[in-house]
Coordinates of C-alpha atoms in Angstrom, one line a residue:
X1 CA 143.2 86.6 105.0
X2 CA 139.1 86.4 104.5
X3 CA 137.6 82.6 104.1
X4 CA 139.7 81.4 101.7
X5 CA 138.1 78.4 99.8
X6 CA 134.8 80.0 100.2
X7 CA 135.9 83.4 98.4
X8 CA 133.8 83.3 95.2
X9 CA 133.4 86.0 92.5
X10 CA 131.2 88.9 93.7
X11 CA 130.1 88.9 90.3
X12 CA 129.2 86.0 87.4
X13 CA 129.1 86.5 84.2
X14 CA 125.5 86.2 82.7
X15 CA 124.6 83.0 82.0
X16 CA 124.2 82.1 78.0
X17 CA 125.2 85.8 77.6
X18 CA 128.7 86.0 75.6
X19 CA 131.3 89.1 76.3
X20 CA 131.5 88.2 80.0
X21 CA 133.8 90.8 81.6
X22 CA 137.2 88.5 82.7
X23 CA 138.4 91.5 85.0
X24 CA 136.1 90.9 87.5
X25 CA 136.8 91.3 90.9
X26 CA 136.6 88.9 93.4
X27 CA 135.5 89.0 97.1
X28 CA 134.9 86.7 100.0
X29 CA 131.6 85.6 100.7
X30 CA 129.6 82.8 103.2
X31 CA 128.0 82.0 100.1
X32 CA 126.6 83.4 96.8
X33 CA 125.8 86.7 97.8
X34 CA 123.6 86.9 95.1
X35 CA 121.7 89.9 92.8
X36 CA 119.2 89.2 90.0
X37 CA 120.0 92.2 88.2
X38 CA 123.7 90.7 87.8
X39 CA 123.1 87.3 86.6
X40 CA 123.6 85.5 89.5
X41 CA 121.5 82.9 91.6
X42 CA 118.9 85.0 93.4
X43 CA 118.6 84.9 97.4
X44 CA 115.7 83.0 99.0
X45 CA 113.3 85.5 100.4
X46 CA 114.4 87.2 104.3
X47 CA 112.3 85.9 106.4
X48 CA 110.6 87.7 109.1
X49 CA 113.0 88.7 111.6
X50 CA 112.5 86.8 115.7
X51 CA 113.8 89.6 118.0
X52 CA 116.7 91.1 115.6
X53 CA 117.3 94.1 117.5
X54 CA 116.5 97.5 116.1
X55 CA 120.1 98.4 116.3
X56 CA 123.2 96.4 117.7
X57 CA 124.5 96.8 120.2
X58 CA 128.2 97.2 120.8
X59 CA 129.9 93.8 121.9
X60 CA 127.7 92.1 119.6
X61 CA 129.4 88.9 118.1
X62 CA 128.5 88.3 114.4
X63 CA 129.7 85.3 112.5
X64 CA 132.3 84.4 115.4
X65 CA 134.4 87.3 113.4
X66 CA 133.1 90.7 113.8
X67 CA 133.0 93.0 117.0
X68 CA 130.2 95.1 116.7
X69 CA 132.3 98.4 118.3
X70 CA 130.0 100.9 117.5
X71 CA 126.6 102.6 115.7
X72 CA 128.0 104.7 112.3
X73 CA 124.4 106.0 110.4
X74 CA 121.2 104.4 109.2
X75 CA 119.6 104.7 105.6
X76 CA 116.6 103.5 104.5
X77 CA 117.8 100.0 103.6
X78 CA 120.6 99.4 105.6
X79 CA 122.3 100.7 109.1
X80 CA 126.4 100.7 108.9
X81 CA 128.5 100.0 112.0
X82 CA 131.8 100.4 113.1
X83 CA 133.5 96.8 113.9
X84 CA 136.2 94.9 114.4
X85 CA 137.0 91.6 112.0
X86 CA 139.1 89.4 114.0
X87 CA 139.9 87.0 110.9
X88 CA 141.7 90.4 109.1
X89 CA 143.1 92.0 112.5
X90 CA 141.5 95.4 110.7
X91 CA 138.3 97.4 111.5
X92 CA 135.4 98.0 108.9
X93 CA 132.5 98.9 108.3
X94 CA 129.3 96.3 108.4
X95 CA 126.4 97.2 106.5
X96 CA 123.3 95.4 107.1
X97 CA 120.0 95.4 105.7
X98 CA 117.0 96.2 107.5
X99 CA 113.8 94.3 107.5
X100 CA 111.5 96.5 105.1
X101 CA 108.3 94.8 104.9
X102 CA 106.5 92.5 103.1
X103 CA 108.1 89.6 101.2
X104 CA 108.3 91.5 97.4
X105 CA 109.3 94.6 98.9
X106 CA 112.1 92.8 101.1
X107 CA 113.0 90.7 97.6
X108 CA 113.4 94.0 95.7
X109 CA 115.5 95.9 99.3
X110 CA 117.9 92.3 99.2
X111 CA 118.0 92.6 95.3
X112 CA 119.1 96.5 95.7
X113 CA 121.6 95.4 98.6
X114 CA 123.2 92.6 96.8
X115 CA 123.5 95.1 93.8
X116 CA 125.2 97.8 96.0
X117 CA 127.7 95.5 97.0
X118 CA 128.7 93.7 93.6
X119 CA 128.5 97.2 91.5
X120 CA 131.3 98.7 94.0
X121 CA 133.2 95.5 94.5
X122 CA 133.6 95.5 90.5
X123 CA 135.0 99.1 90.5
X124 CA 138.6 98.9 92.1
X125 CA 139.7 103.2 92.6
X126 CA 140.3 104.3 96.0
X127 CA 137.7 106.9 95.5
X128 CA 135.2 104.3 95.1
X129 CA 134.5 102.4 98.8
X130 CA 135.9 98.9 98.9
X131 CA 133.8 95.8 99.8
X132 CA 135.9 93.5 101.6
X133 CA 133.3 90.1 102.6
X134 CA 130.0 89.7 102.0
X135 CA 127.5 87.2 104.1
X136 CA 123.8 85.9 103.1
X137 CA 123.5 84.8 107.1
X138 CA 124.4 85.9 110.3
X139 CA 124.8 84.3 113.9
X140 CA 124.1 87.3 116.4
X141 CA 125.7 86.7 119.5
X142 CA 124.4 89.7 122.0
X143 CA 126.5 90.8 124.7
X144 CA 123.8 90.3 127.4
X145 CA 123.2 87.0 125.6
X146 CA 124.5 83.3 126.9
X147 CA 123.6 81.7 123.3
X148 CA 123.6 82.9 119.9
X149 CA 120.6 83.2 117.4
X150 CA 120.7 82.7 113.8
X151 CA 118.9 85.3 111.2
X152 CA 118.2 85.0 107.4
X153 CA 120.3 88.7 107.2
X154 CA 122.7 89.9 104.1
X155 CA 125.5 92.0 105.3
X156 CA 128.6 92.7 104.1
X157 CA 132.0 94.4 105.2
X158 CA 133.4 97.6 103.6
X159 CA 136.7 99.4 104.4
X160 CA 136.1 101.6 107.3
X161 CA 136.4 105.3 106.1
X162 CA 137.6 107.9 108.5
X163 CA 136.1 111.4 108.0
X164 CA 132.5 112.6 107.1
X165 CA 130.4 113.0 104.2
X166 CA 130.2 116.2 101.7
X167 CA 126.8 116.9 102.9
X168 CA 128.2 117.5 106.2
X169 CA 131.2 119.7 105.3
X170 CA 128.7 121.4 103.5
X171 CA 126.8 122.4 105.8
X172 CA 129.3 123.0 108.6
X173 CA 132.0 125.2 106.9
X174 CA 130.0 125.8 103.4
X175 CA 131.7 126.1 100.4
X176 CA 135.1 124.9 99.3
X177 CA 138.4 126.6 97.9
X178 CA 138.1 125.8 94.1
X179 CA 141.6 124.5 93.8
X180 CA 140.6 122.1 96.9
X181 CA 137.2 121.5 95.1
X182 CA 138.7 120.9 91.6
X183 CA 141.0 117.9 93.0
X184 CA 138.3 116.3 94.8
X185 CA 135.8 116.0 92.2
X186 CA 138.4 115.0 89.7
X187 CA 139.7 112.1 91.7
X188 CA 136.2 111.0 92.0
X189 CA 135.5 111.7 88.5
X190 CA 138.4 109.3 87.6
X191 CA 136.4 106.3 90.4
X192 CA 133.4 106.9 88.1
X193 CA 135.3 106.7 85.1
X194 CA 136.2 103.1 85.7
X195 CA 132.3 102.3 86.7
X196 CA 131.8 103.5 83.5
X197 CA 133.8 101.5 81.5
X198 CA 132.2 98.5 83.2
X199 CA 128.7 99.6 81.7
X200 CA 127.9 101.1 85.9
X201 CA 126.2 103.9 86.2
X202 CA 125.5 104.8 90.0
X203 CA 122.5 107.6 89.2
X204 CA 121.9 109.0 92.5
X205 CA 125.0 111.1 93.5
X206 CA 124.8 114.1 95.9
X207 CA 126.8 115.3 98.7
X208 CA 125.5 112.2 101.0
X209 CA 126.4 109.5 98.7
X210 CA 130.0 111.1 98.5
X211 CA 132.7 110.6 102.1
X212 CA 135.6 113.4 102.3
X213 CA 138.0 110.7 103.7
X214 CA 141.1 112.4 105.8
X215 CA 139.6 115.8 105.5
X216 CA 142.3 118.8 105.3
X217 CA 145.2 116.5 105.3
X218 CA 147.3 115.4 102.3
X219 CA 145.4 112.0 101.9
X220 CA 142.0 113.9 101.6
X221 CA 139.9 112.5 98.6
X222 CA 136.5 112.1 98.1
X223 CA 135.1 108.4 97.7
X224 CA 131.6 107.2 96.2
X225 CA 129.3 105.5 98.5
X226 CA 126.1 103.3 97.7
X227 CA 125.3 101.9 94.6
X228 CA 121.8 100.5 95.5
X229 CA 120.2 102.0 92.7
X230 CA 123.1 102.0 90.3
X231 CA 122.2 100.6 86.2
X232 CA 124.5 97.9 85.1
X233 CA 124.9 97.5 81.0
X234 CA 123.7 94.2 79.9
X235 CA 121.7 92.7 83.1
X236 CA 118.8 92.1 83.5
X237 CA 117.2 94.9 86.4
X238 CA 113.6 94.5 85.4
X239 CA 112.6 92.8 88.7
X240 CA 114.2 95.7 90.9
X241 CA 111.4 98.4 89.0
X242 CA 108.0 98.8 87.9
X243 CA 106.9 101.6 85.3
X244 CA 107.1 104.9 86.5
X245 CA 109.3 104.0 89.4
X246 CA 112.1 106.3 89.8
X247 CA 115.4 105.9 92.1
X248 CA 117.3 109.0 92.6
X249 CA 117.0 112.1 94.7
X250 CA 115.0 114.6 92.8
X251 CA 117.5 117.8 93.7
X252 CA 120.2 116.0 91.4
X253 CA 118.0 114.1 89.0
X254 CA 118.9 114.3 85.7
X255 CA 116.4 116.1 83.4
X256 CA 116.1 112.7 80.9
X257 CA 115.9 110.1 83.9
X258 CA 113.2 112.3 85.4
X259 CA 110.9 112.2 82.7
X260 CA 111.3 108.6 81.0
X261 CA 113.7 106.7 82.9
X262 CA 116.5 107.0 80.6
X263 CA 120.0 105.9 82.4
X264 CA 123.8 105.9 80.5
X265 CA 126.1 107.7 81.7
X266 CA 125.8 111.2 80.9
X267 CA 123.2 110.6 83.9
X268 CA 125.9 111.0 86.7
X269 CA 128.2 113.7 84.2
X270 CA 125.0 116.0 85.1
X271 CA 125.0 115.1 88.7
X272 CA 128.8 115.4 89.1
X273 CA 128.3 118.9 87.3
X274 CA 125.6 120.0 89.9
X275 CA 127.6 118.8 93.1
X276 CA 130.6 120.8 91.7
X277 CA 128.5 123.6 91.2
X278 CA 127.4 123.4 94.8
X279 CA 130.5 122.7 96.3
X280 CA 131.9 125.9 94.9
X281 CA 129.1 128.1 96.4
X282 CA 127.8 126.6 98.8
X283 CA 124.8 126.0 97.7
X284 CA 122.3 123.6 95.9
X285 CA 121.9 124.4 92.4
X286 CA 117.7 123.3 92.3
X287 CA 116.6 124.9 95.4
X288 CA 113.1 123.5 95.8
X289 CA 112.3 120.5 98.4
X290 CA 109.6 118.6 96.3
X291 CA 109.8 116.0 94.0
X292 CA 107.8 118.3 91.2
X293 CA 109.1 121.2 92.3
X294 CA 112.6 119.7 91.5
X295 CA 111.4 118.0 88.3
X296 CA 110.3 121.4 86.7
X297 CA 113.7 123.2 87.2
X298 CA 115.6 120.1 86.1
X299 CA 113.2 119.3 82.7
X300 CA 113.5 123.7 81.9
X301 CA 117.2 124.0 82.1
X302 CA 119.3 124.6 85.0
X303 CA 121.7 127.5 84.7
X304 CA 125.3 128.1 86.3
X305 CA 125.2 130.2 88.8
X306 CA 126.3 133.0 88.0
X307 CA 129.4 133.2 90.7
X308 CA 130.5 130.8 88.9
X309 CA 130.4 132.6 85.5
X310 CA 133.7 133.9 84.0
X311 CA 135.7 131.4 85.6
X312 CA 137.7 128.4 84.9
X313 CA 134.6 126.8 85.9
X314 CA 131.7 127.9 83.6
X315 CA 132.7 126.2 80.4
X316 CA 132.6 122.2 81.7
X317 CA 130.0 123.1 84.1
X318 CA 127.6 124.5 81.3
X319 CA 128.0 121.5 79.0
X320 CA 127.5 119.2 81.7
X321 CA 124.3 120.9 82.7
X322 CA 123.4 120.8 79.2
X323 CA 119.4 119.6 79.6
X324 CA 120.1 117.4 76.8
X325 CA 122.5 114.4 77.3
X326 CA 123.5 114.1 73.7
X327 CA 125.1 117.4 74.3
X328 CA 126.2 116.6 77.3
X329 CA 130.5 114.9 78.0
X330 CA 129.0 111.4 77.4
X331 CA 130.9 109.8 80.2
X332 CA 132.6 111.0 83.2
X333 CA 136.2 110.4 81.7
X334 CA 135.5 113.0 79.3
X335 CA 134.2 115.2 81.7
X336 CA 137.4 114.1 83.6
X337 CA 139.6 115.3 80.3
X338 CA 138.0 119.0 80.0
X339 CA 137.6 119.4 83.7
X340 CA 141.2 118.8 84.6
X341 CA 142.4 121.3 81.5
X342 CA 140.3 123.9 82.4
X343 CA 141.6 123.3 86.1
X344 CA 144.7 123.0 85.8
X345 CA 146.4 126.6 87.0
X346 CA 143.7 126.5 90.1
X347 CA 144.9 123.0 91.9
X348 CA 148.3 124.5 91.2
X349 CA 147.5 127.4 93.3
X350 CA 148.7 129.8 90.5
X351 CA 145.7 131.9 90.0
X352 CA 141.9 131.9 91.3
X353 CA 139.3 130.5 89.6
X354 CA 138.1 133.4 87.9
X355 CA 139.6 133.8 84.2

């Protein structure tokens, strides 16, 4: 279903630029949903927000099409909620983007939104979430409420996932079997593979950024969430950064982005290689808490812990960790290629992982 004649491409092709992508997906919108760093007419400013409640409530009315059923998590653009889309008959998920601040810094939060949504609307994998609608504008119709109010607000509608994130299994049943671990991270591998063939490189992946949908059942996979600060080849992102400014938590940082900024997509081969590395033991390979202290390990080299060693796992994991990215698989299909070899026996439950 969706809007129909007001579906528009979630992404256009750069204007004067030649080589525009015709694969392009396309996704329903109230109107152009728009990101600077993707060519496409840029969003008005938010304005300040009358009354917009700090979080919405459930029975909230949005857009005379979505149910507000629920509160799902907050980050530190956007909070996510559990609704029901009337138009569709299905529930998803709404993301919505807080007020930050001032107007540059809510230009750049919108700019970062808008790019979240068109960088995973243009990657179509089931291990990479789906964006289903996305809206410039919202009419909020509380429950308490007789009338509705109108807000300058982007949102957009994702498929609903069912299950949690890594970090969570992490921390509540710490590490995984390697042959489960090997299958997750390669069906992710393959989501990222097509991001990376469409010049996307999402550069902050950890165990938060990744959902275990339908954990422990048959349909388990692992599925990449939020691309708010991802690089997209051939646009123009200058007006999301200034020098120096760095977007990516510094535990999974890769050593080359950490010190001058450099993004392709070796970037998220080394941050795939660190979460596999953790999900087999359990723990984090960089250890330390601070943004120096996690700089240090990643510029001198990390190692692979040495469980790991003299497994099926060392080999891939130690050229992916290689501190230098021209050593490094250069994408995560390659990565993809020698992981899966290597793996092979393991997901077939024939052997462990050592050997």
């Amino acid at each position: 279903m969706g809007i129909g004649s007001e579906s528009v491409s979630a992404i256009r092709g750069a204007r004067g630029h030649t080589g525009q992508r015709s694969w392009v997906r396309s996704i329903p919108t109230d109107a152009d949903v728009t990101c600077p760093t993707l060519h496409m007419r840029a969003c008005p400013a938010l304005v300040q927000p009358q009354r917009f409640p700090a979080r919405l409530p459930v029975g909230a009315f949005i857009n005379q099409r979505y149910l507000v059923e629920g509160y799902l998590s907050s980050g530190g653009f956007s909070d996510v909620y559990r609704s029901f889309d009337i138009e569709t008959g299905q529930r998803v998920a709404l993301k919505v983007l807080k007020f930050i601040g001032g107007p540059d810094l809510q230009r750049n939060a919108e700019a970062r939104f808008a790019l979240d949504a068109a960088s995973a609307a243009r990657i179509e994998h089931p291990n990479v979430v789906r964006i289903l609608a996305c809206h410039q504008s919202m009419e909020l119709h509380l429950p308490d409420s007789d009338a509705s109010a109108h807000y300058r607000r982007l949102f957009f509608a994702m498929e609903l996932l069912e299950g949690h994130t890594l970090a969570a299994e992490l921390a509540h049943r710490g590490r995984l079997a390697p042959g489960r671990a090997a299958r997750l991270v390669l069906g992710c591998l393959e989501g990222l593979a097509v991001g990376h063939l469409l010049g996307i490189v999402h550069k902050d992946i950890k165990p938060s950024n990744l959902f275990l949908v339908h954990p422990d059942t048959e349909r388990e996979r692992l599925t990449l969430l939020d691309f708010g600060v991802a690089r997209v080849a051939d646009s123009d992102q200058a007006i999301l950064t200034s020098p120096g400014d760095l977007y990516c938590t510094p535990r999974y940082g890769a050593p080359e982005y950490l010190k001058n900024g450099e993004v392709q997509p070796a970037v998220d081969v080394y941050q795939m290689a660190l979460v596999l590395a953790e999900m087999l033991t359990g723990e984090p390979v960089v250890q330390g808490q601070g943004i120096f202290e996690c700089t240090l390990a990643h510029l001198q080299g990390v190692e692979v812990p040495t469980a790991l060693h003299a497994t099926a796992f060392e080999q891939p994991l130690r050229r992916a960790l290689d501190r230098d990215p021209q050593r490094r698989y250069p994408d995560a299909g390659a990565f993809l290629t020698a992981l899966r070899w290597r793996t092979a026996a393991i997901r077939c439950g024939e052997v462990d992982a050592s050997g």
